[in-house]
Amino acid sequence: MVSDTTSTAAATATGKAKAIQTRKLNLWYGSFQALFDVDIDVVQGKVTSLIGPSGCGKSTLLRSINRINERLGYVRTTGTIEVMGHNVLDPSVELTQLRRAAGMVFQRPNPLPLSIRDNLLFAYRLDRGGKGSRSDEDEVVEKALKEVLLWDQVKDRLLQKATELSLEEQQKLCIARLLPVKPSVLLMDEPCSALDPEATRAVEDLLWQLRGEYSILIVTHNMAQARRASDECIFMLMGKVVEHSATVEMFVTPKHQETADYLEGRFG
Ligand SMILES: Nc1ncnc2c1ncn2[C@@H]1O[C@H](COP(=O)(O)OP(=O)(O)OP(=O)(O)O)[C@@H](O)[C@H]1O
Ligand SMILES: [Mg+2]
C-alpha cells in the first residue's frame, strides 16, 4: 500500500514477495523532518526506480534501508522497515550483516585502493574471518566478475589497481564486490551520474541482467533511465511518496498531477 495513492503496480504487488517494505516511516535530521509516513513495497526480483526533485528525500529513504543514515548520530527514525521480511530497525540487528544483505552503490565509484581481485574479496574475507583457499577465492572472483559482465575485460589483469579502471569498469566492480556476500537487495544512489551515456547504458543493461536474482532500488534523476531500466517507479515529493506504479503506467498515465508535472519537466 502506498497511502491512498496506491497504484496498480502496488496493488498487483499485493501477494508478491516483498524485498523491502516500509510502513509509516518518518525520519528526522535533528529537528528537520525529511520523511513523512513513507509506505513502500519493493517487489522481489524487480528494478524499482526512486524518482523526484532534488531534496525530496530519495537518498534519505535509500540510506535508511541499510541504516547508514544513523552514522550521522543526529538521525531519528520511527515506523518500520523490513528487508526480506526482517525488521531492520530491531535493536538486535547486526549492522554489518544488514549492509551485506542490502549492499549499496554510490554516485561516484569508490573502489578501495587495492587490486581488482582484493576489492572483490574484501567483504568475503571479512565475512568468513580470513582468506579462503586460492581456488575458492578464484571462483568467487570469477563468478562476481562474470555476473557484472566484466570478466572478459579484466581476467588477465586482476592484480591491477581498481582505481586505474575506467569509471564504467569501476562502477561495475563496485557492484561486483557486493555479490560475494550474497545480498538480496541492491541499493543504488544515482549510480550512473558520473558516467558518460555509453557507460550509463552499459550499467543499465547490467541492472536489467541482475534483476531476478537481486531486487534493485535505484535513485535516478534521469527519466529516460527510469523508463528504460525499471519495472516500477516510486515518485516522491517533499519527503512523501506520491505515487508508485508500473513504469509504463507512470510515464503514460500518471495518476497525480504532481507526477505528470515532474515527468514533463515542469519542476525539479
Ligand atoms: N545529513 C543531513 N543533515 C541534515 N539534513 C539533511 C542531511 N541530508 C539530507 N538532508 C535534508 O533532507 C532532505 C532530503 O535530502 P536527500 O538528500 O534525501 O534528498 P534527495 O532526494 O536525495 O536529493 P538529491 O536529488 O539532490 O540527491 C533535504 O532537505 C536535505 O537538505
Ligand atoms: Mg540524493
mmCIF file of C-alpha atoms and ligand atoms in Angstrom:
data_model
loop_
_atom_site.group_PDB
_atom_site.id
_atom_site.type_symbol
_atom_site.label_atom_id
_atom_site.label_comp_id
_atom_site.label_asym_id
_atom_site.label_seq_id
_atom_site.Cartn_x
_atom_site.Cartn_y
_atom_site.Cartn_z
ATOM 1 C CA MET A 1 0.000 0.000 0.000
ATOM 2 C CA VAL A 2 1.279 3.384 -0.922
ATOM 3 C CA SER A 3 -1.115 5.565 1.073
ATOM 4 C CA ASP A 4 -4.352 6.486 -0.665
ATOM 5 C CA THR A 5 -2.466 6.938 -3.909
ATOM 6 C CA THR A 6 -1.928 3.205 -4.204
ATOM 7 C CA SER A 7 -1.394 2.347 -7.814
ATOM 8 C CA THR A 8 -1.972 -0.697 -9.883
ATOM 9 C CA ALA A 9 1.655 -1.735 -9.500
ATOM 10 C CA ALA A 10 1.486 -1.560 -5.755
ATOM 11 C CA ALA A 11 -1.892 -3.233 -5.806
ATOM 12 C CA THR A 12 -0.680 -6.012 -8.066
ATOM 13 C CA ALA A 13 2.309 -6.263 -5.752
ATOM 14 C CA THR A 14 -0.071 -7.474 -3.073
ATOM 15 C CA GLY A 15 0.703 -11.100 -2.526
ATOM 16 C CA LYS A 16 4.021 -10.845 -4.361
ATOM 17 C CA ALA A 17 7.083 -11.375 -2.249
ATOM 18 C CA LYS A 18 8.475 -8.087 -0.970
ATOM 19 C CA ALA A 19 12.156 -7.325 -0.878
ATOM 20 C CA ILE A 20 11.660 -4.068 1.004
ATOM 21 C CA GLN A 21 8.640 -2.848 2.876
ATOM 22 C CA THR A 22 8.300 0.327 4.916
ATOM 23 C CA ARG A 23 5.319 1.463 6.960
ATOM 24 C CA LYS A 24 4.778 4.909 8.419
ATOM 25 C CA LEU A 25 8.460 5.610 8.074
ATOM 26 C CA ASN A 26 9.368 9.033 9.431
ATOM 27 C CA LEU A 27 12.889 10.367 9.640
ATOM 28 C CA TRP A 28 14.338 13.492 11.213
ATOM 29 C CA TYR A 29 17.789 15.040 10.838
ATOM 30 C CA GLY A 30 17.870 16.800 14.203
ATOM 31 C CA SER A 31 14.648 18.787 14.230
ATOM 32 C CA PHE A 32 14.219 18.716 10.432
ATOM 33 C CA GLN A 33 11.774 16.080 9.212
ATOM 34 C CA ALA A 34 12.897 14.594 5.882
ATOM 35 C CA LEU A 35 10.495 11.616 5.516
ATOM 36 C CA PHE A 36 6.767 11.585 6.289
ATOM 37 C CA ASP A 37 4.815 8.349 6.762
ATOM 38 C CA VAL A 38 6.541 6.625 3.883
ATOM 39 C CA ASP A 39 4.964 3.299 2.873
ATOM 40 C CA ILE A 40 6.727 1.438 0.090
ATOM 41 C CA ASP A 41 6.646 -2.125 -1.177
ATOM 42 C CA VAL A 42 9.542 -3.115 -3.379
ATOM 43 C CA VAL A 43 8.828 -6.371 -5.138
ATOM 44 C CA GLN A 44 11.470 -9.082 -5.138
ATOM 45 C CA GLY A 45 13.457 -9.543 -8.301
ATOM 46 C CA LYS A 46 12.431 -6.244 -9.880
ATOM 47 C CA VAL A 47 14.182 -2.986 -10.595
ATOM 48 C CA THR A 48 12.345 -0.141 -8.879
ATOM 49 C CA SER A 49 13.312 3.476 -9.576
ATOM 50 C CA LEU A 50 13.012 6.146 -6.930
ATOM 51 C CA ILE A 51 12.418 9.496 -8.615
ATOM 52 C CA GLY A 52 11.590 13.036 -7.581
ATOM 53 C CA PRO A 53 13.078 16.524 -7.411
ATOM 54 C CA SER A 54 16.285 17.334 -5.588
ATOM 55 C CA GLY A 55 15.841 17.332 -1.816
ATOM 56 C CA CYS A 56 12.623 15.251 -1.797
ATOM 57 C CA GLY A 57 14.251 12.542 0.315
ATOM 58 C CA LYS A 58 15.306 9.843 -2.165
ATOM 59 C CA SER A 59 18.787 9.343 -0.725
ATOM 60 C CA THR A 60 17.429 9.606 2.796
ATOM 61 C CA LEU A 61 14.938 6.817 2.119
ATOM 62 C CA LEU A 62 17.546 4.651 0.416
ATOM 63 C CA ARG A 63 20.032 5.178 3.226
ATOM 64 C CA SER A 64 17.507 4.413 5.907
ATOM 65 C CA ILE A 65 17.024 0.913 4.473
ATOM 66 C CA ASN A 66 20.524 -0.251 5.386
ATOM 67 C CA ARG A 67 20.703 2.247 8.240
ATOM 68 C CA ILE A 68 23.732 4.145 7.050
ATOM 69 C CA ASN A 69 21.945 7.403 7.877
ATOM 70 C CA GLU A 70 22.485 6.557 11.513
ATOM 71 C CA ARG A 71 26.215 7.119 11.216
ATOM 72 C CA LEU A 72 25.426 10.823 11.437
ATOM 73 C CA GLY A 73 24.324 10.474 15.040
ATOM 74 C CA TYR A 74 21.502 13.047 14.908
ATOM 75 C CA VAL A 75 19.071 10.969 12.889
ATOM 76 C CA ARG A 76 15.846 9.692 14.422
ATOM 77 C CA THR A 77 13.585 7.183 12.714
ATOM 78 C CA THR A 78 10.094 5.926 13.528
ATOM 79 C CA GLY A 79 7.925 3.357 11.781
ATOM 80 C CA THR A 80 9.004 0.039 10.306
ATOM 81 C CA ILE A 81 11.413 -1.107 7.629
ATOM 82 C CA GLU A 82 11.629 -4.732 6.547
ATOM 83 C CA VAL A 83 14.193 -6.244 4.213
ATOM 84 C CA MET A 84 13.209 -9.718 3.040
ATOM 85 C CA GLY A 85 10.716 -9.874 5.879
ATOM 86 C CA HIS A 86 13.187 -8.940 8.619
ATOM 87 C CA ASN A 87 12.689 -5.841 10.729
ATOM 88 C CA VAL A 88 15.890 -3.884 10.182
ATOM 89 C CA LEU A 89 15.177 -1.385 12.951
ATOM 90 C CA ASP A 90 15.205 -4.082 15.611
ATOM 91 C CA PRO A 91 17.940 -3.193 18.129
ATOM 92 C CA SER A 92 19.379 -6.692 17.846
ATOM 93 C CA VAL A 93 20.126 -6.282 14.121
ATOM 94 C CA GLU A 94 23.799 -6.591 13.324
ATOM 95 C CA LEU A 95 24.573 -3.622 11.073
ATOM 96 C CA THR A 96 27.383 -5.305 9.173
ATOM 97 C CA GLN A 97 25.068 -8.161 8.266
ATOM 98 C CA LEU A 98 22.324 -5.757 7.250
ATOM 99 C CA ARG A 99 24.700 -3.847 4.976
ATOM 100 C CA ARG A 100 25.735 -7.081 3.311
ATOM 101 C CA ALA A 101 22.126 -8.125 2.795
ATOM 102 C CA ALA A 102 21.342 -4.664 1.433
ATOM 103 C CA GLY A 103 24.504 -3.607 -0.412
ATOM 104 C CA MET A 104 24.898 -0.044 -1.608
ATOM 105 C CA VAL A 105 26.361 1.621 -4.683
ATOM 106 C CA PHE A 106 27.063 5.359 -4.710
ATOM 107 C CA GLN A 107 27.164 8.161 -7.289
ATOM 108 C CA ARG A 108 30.890 8.024 -7.768
ATOM 109 C CA PRO A 109 32.524 4.626 -7.949
ATOM 110 C CA ASN A 110 34.514 4.152 -4.748
ATOM 111 C CA PRO A 111 36.707 1.069 -5.130
ATOM 112 C CA LEU A 112 39.302 0.519 -2.416
ATOM 113 C CA PRO A 113 42.863 1.469 -3.451
ATOM 114 C CA LEU A 114 43.662 -2.221 -3.849
ATOM 115 C CA SER A 115 43.809 -4.665 -6.734
ATOM 116 C CA ILE A 116 40.683 -5.669 -8.627
ATOM 117 C CA ARG A 117 40.944 -9.081 -7.003
ATOM 118 C CA ASP A 118 41.327 -7.742 -3.460
ATOM 119 C CA ASN A 119 38.358 -5.421 -3.916
ATOM 120 C CA LEU A 120 36.210 -8.404 -4.793
ATOM 121 C CA LEU A 121 37.470 -10.460 -1.873
ATOM 122 C CA PHE A 122 37.431 -7.752 0.788
ATOM 123 C CA ALA A 123 33.960 -8.290 2.263
ATOM 124 C CA TYR A 124 34.104 -12.002 1.521
ATOM 125 C CA ARG A 125 37.238 -12.423 3.647
ATOM 126 C CA LEU A 126 35.824 -10.300 6.459
ATOM 127 C CA ASP A 127 32.693 -12.391 6.355
ATOM 128 C CA ARG A 128 34.490 -15.712 6.667
ATOM 129 C CA GLY A 129 37.059 -14.379 9.131
ATOM 130 C CA GLY A 130 40.118 -14.666 6.866
ATOM 131 C CA LYS A 131 41.384 -15.782 3.487
ATOM 132 C CA GLY A 132 39.940 -18.819 1.801
ATOM 133 C CA SER A 133 41.841 -21.269 -0.362
ATOM 134 C CA ARG A 134 43.270 -19.905 -3.597
ATOM 135 C CA SER A 135 40.861 -21.950 -5.683
ATOM 136 C CA ASP A 136 37.817 -20.883 -3.628
ATOM 137 C CA GLU A 137 38.814 -17.263 -3.931
ATOM 138 C CA ASP A 138 39.482 -17.594 -7.673
ATOM 139 C CA GLU A 139 35.994 -18.966 -8.047
ATOM 140 C CA VAL A 140 34.435 -16.117 -6.049
ATOM 141 C CA VAL A 141 36.283 -13.523 -8.132
ATOM 142 C CA GLU A 142 35.371 -15.112 -11.450
ATOM 143 C CA LYS A 143 31.718 -15.555 -10.538
ATOM 144 C CA ALA A 144 31.290 -11.958 -9.350
ATOM 145 C CA LEU A 145 33.056 -10.508 -12.384
ATOM 146 C CA LYS A 146 31.011 -12.644 -14.753
ATOM 147 C CA GLU A 147 27.811 -11.526 -13.048
ATOM 148 C CA VAL A 148 28.645 -7.904 -13.824
ATOM 149 C CA LEU A 149 29.879 -8.660 -17.350
ATOM 150 C CA LEU A 150 33.425 -7.562 -16.531
ATOM 151 C CA TRP A 151 35.276 -10.869 -16.559
ATOM 152 C CA ASP A 152 36.440 -10.799 -20.167
ATOM 153 C CA GLN A 153 37.819 -7.270 -19.857
ATOM 154 C CA VAL A 154 39.809 -7.794 -16.674
ATOM 155 C CA LYS A 155 40.547 -11.505 -16.306
ATOM 156 C CA ASP A 156 44.167 -11.031 -17.372
ATOM 157 C CA ARG A 157 44.851 -8.117 -15.043
ATOM 158 C CA LEU A 158 43.226 -8.983 -11.742
ATOM 159 C CA LEU A 159 46.182 -7.599 -9.806
ATOM 160 C CA GLN A 160 45.876 -4.167 -11.397
ATOM 161 C CA LYS A 161 44.756 -1.382 -9.076
ATOM 162 C CA ALA A 162 40.986 -0.978 -9.265
ATOM 163 C CA THR A 163 41.327 2.792 -9.264
ATOM 164 C CA GLU A 164 43.070 2.570 -12.667
ATOM 165 C CA LEU A 165 39.984 1.133 -14.352
ATOM 166 C CA SER A 166 37.626 3.292 -16.424
ATOM 167 C CA LEU A 167 34.708 4.792 -14.478
ATOM 168 C CA GLU A 168 32.309 2.319 -16.057
ATOM 169 C CA GLU A 169 34.529 -0.591 -15.060
ATOM 170 C CA GLN A 170 34.958 0.840 -11.559
ATOM 171 C CA GLN A 171 31.214 1.151 -11.072
ATOM 172 C CA LYS A 172 30.670 -2.401 -12.316
ATOM 173 C CA LEU A 173 33.371 -3.524 -9.914
ATOM 174 C CA CYS A 174 31.646 -1.690 -7.070
ATOM 175 C CA ILE A 175 28.519 -3.685 -7.871
ATOM 176 C CA ALA A 176 30.515 -6.903 -8.249
ATOM 177 C CA ARG A 177 32.206 -6.573 -4.874
ATOM 178 C CA LEU A 178 28.819 -6.649 -3.133
ATOM 179 C CA LEU A 179 27.906 -10.006 -4.655
ATOM 180 C CA PRO A 180 30.270 -12.477 -2.912
ATOM 181 C CA VAL A 181 28.494 -11.875 0.425
ATOM 182 C CA LYS A 182 25.154 -12.696 -1.198
ATOM 183 C CA PRO A 183 22.998 -9.619 -0.886
ATOM 184 C CA SER A 184 19.290 -9.892 -1.558
ATOM 185 C CA VAL A 185 18.812 -6.196 -2.186
ATOM 186 C CA LEU A 186 20.987 -3.716 -4.075
ATOM 187 C CA LEU A 187 20.517 -0.040 -3.215
ATOM 188 C CA MET A 188 21.892 2.358 -5.819
ATOM 189 C CA ASP A 189 22.042 6.115 -5.429
ATOM 190 C CA GLU A 190 22.386 7.644 -8.903
ATOM 191 C CA PRO A 191 24.964 5.019 -9.893
ATOM 192 C CA CYS A 192 25.370 6.415 -13.412
ATOM 193 C CA SER A 193 25.674 10.099 -12.602
ATOM 194 C CA ALA A 194 29.448 10.114 -13.095
ATOM 195 C CA LEU A 195 29.281 8.055 -16.307
ATOM 196 C CA ASP A 196 29.064 9.061 -19.958
ATOM 197 C CA PRO A 197 25.987 7.992 -21.960
ATOM 198 C CA GLU A 198 27.607 4.834 -23.312
ATOM 199 C CA ALA A 199 28.784 3.688 -19.878
ATOM 200 C CA THR A 200 25.367 4.578 -18.487
ATOM 201 C CA ARG A 201 23.687 2.263 -20.985
ATOM 202 C CA ALA A 202 26.157 -0.481 -20.128
ATOM 203 C CA VAL A 203 25.370 -0.208 -16.423
ATOM 204 C CA GLU A 204 21.629 -0.109 -17.155
ATOM 205 C CA ASP A 205 21.980 -3.291 -19.206
ATOM 206 C CA LEU A 206 23.769 -4.824 -16.271
ATOM 207 C CA LEU A 207 20.983 -3.899 -13.841
ATOM 208 C CA TRP A 208 18.499 -5.495 -16.164
ATOM 209 C CA GLN A 209 20.624 -8.636 -16.198
ATOM 210 C CA LEU A 210 20.917 -8.713 -12.378
ATOM 211 C CA ARG A 211 17.197 -8.349 -11.745
ATOM 212 C CA GLY A 212 15.545 -11.604 -10.859
ATOM 213 C CA GLU A 213 18.344 -12.801 -8.649
ATOM 214 C CA TYR A 214 18.577 -9.438 -6.905
ATOM 215 C CA SER A 215 15.985 -6.823 -6.051
ATOM 216 C CA ILE A 216 17.227 -3.385 -7.053
ATOM 217 C CA LEU A 217 16.118 0.001 -5.751
ATOM 218 C CA ILE A 218 17.769 2.755 -7.750
ATOM 219 C CA VAL A 219 17.612 6.526 -7.322
ATOM 220 C CA THR A 220 17.787 8.383 -10.604
ATOM 221 C CA HIS A 221 17.305 11.889 -11.953
ATOM 222 C CA ASN A 222 17.426 10.518 -15.459
ATOM 223 C CA MET A 223 13.838 9.923 -16.549
ATOM 224 C CA ALA A 224 14.919 8.128 -19.707
ATOM 225 C CA GLN A 225 16.856 5.767 -17.486
ATOM 226 C CA ALA A 226 13.937 5.200 -15.132
ATOM 227 C CA ARG A 227 11.795 4.429 -18.131
ATOM 228 C CA ARG A 228 14.273 2.109 -19.812
ATOM 229 C CA ALA A 229 15.706 0.313 -16.853
ATOM 230 C CA SER A 230 12.986 -0.167 -14.247
ATOM 231 C CA ASP A 231 9.900 -2.315 -13.793
ATOM 232 C CA GLU A 232 8.285 0.035 -11.285
ATOM 233 C CA CYS A 233 8.706 3.652 -10.239
ATOM 234 C CA ILE A 234 8.133 5.448 -6.961
ATOM 235 C CA PHE A 235 7.673 9.218 -7.207
ATOM 236 C CA MET A 236 8.457 11.273 -4.104
ATOM 237 C CA LEU A 237 7.830 14.899 -3.305
ATOM 238 C CA MET A 238 8.854 16.770 -0.154
ATOM 239 C CA GLY A 239 9.501 13.664 1.904
ATOM 240 C CA LYS A 240 6.319 11.845 0.883
ATOM 241 C CA VAL A 241 5.509 9.111 -1.595
ATOM 242 C CA VAL A 242 3.069 10.492 -4.150
ATOM 243 C CA GLU A 243 2.738 7.544 -6.485
ATOM 244 C CA HIS A 244 4.022 4.016 -7.010
ATOM 245 C CA SER A 245 3.215 2.484 -10.366
ATOM 246 C CA ALA A 246 4.447 0.138 -13.019
ATOM 247 C CA THR A 247 6.943 2.195 -15.023
ATOM 248 C CA VAL A 248 4.943 2.193 -18.253
ATOM 249 C CA GLU A 249 1.846 3.291 -16.384
ATOM 250 C CA MET A 250 3.583 6.069 -14.542
ATOM 251 C CA PHE A 251 5.007 7.528 -17.732
ATOM 252 C CA VAL A 252 1.921 7.049 -19.892
ATOM 253 C CA THR A 253 -0.911 7.599 -17.446
ATOM 254 C CA PRO A 254 0.371 9.141 -14.210
ATOM 255 C CA LYS A 255 -2.331 9.221 -11.549
ATOM 256 C CA HIS A 256 -1.403 12.527 -9.991
ATOM 257 C CA GLN A 257 -0.932 15.965 -11.421
ATOM 258 C CA GLU A 258 2.331 16.372 -9.484
ATOM 259 C CA THR A 259 3.710 13.217 -11.091
ATOM 260 C CA ALA A 260 2.738 14.420 -14.554
ATOM 261 C CA ASP A 261 4.266 17.836 -13.876
ATOM 262 C CA TYR A 262 7.527 16.308 -12.728
ATOM 263 C CA LEU A 263 7.766 13.847 -15.601
ATOM 264 C CA GLU A 264 7.098 16.621 -18.081
ATOM 265 C CA GLY A 265 9.921 18.665 -16.581
ATOM 266 C CA ARG A 266 7.720 21.383 -15.118
ATOM 267 C CA PHE A 267 9.718 21.338 -11.907
ATOM 268 C CA GLY A 268 12.725 19.656 -10.303
HETATM 269 N N1 LIG B 1 22.951 14.914 6.659
HETATM 270 C C1 LIG B 1 21.905 15.731 6.630
HETATM 271 N N2 LIG B 1 21.666 16.594 7.639
HETATM 272 C C2 LIG B 1 20.595 17.415 7.606
HETATM 273 N N3 LIG B 1 19.692 17.458 6.601
HETATM 274 C C3 LIG B 1 19.898 16.619 5.566
HETATM 275 C C4 LIG B 1 21.007 15.719 5.533
HETATM 276 N N4 LIG B 1 20.941 15.018 4.379
HETATM 277 C C5 LIG B 1 19.857 15.467 3.743
HETATM 278 N N5 LIG B 1 19.221 16.425 4.445
HETATM 279 C C6 LIG B 1 17.997 17.138 4.050
HETATM 280 O O1 LIG B 1 16.960 16.176 3.903
HETATM 281 C C7 LIG B 1 16.183 16.465 2.746
HETATM 282 C C8 LIG B 1 16.224 15.276 1.806
HETATM 283 O O2 LIG B 1 17.547 15.140 1.314
HETATM 284 P P1 LIG B 1 18.003 13.948 0.381
HETATM 285 O O3 LIG B 1 19.474 14.070 0.231
HETATM 286 O O4 LIG B 1 17.449 12.694 0.880
HETATM 287 O O5 LIG B 1 17.266 14.344 -0.986
HETATM 288 P P2 LIG B 1 17.412 13.713 -2.432
HETATM 289 O O6 LIG B 1 16.035 13.493 -2.931
HETATM 290 O O7 LIG B 1 18.339 12.576 -2.399
HETATM 291 O O8 LIG B 1 18.060 14.930 -3.254
HETATM 292 P P3 LIG B 1 19.080 14.898 -4.499
HETATM 293 O O9 LIG B 1 18.238 14.525 -5.679
HETATM 294 O O10 LIG B 1 19.574 16.299 -4.591
HETATM 295 O O11 LIG B 1 20.153 13.908 -4.205
HETATM 296 C C9 LIG B 1 16.756 17.750 2.153
HETATM 297 O O12 LIG B 1 16.000 18.839 2.622
HETATM 298 C C10 LIG B 1 18.161 17.778 2.700
HETATM 299 O O13 LIG B 1 18.633 19.121 2.826
HETATM 300 MG MG MG B 2 20.212 12.187 -3.267
#
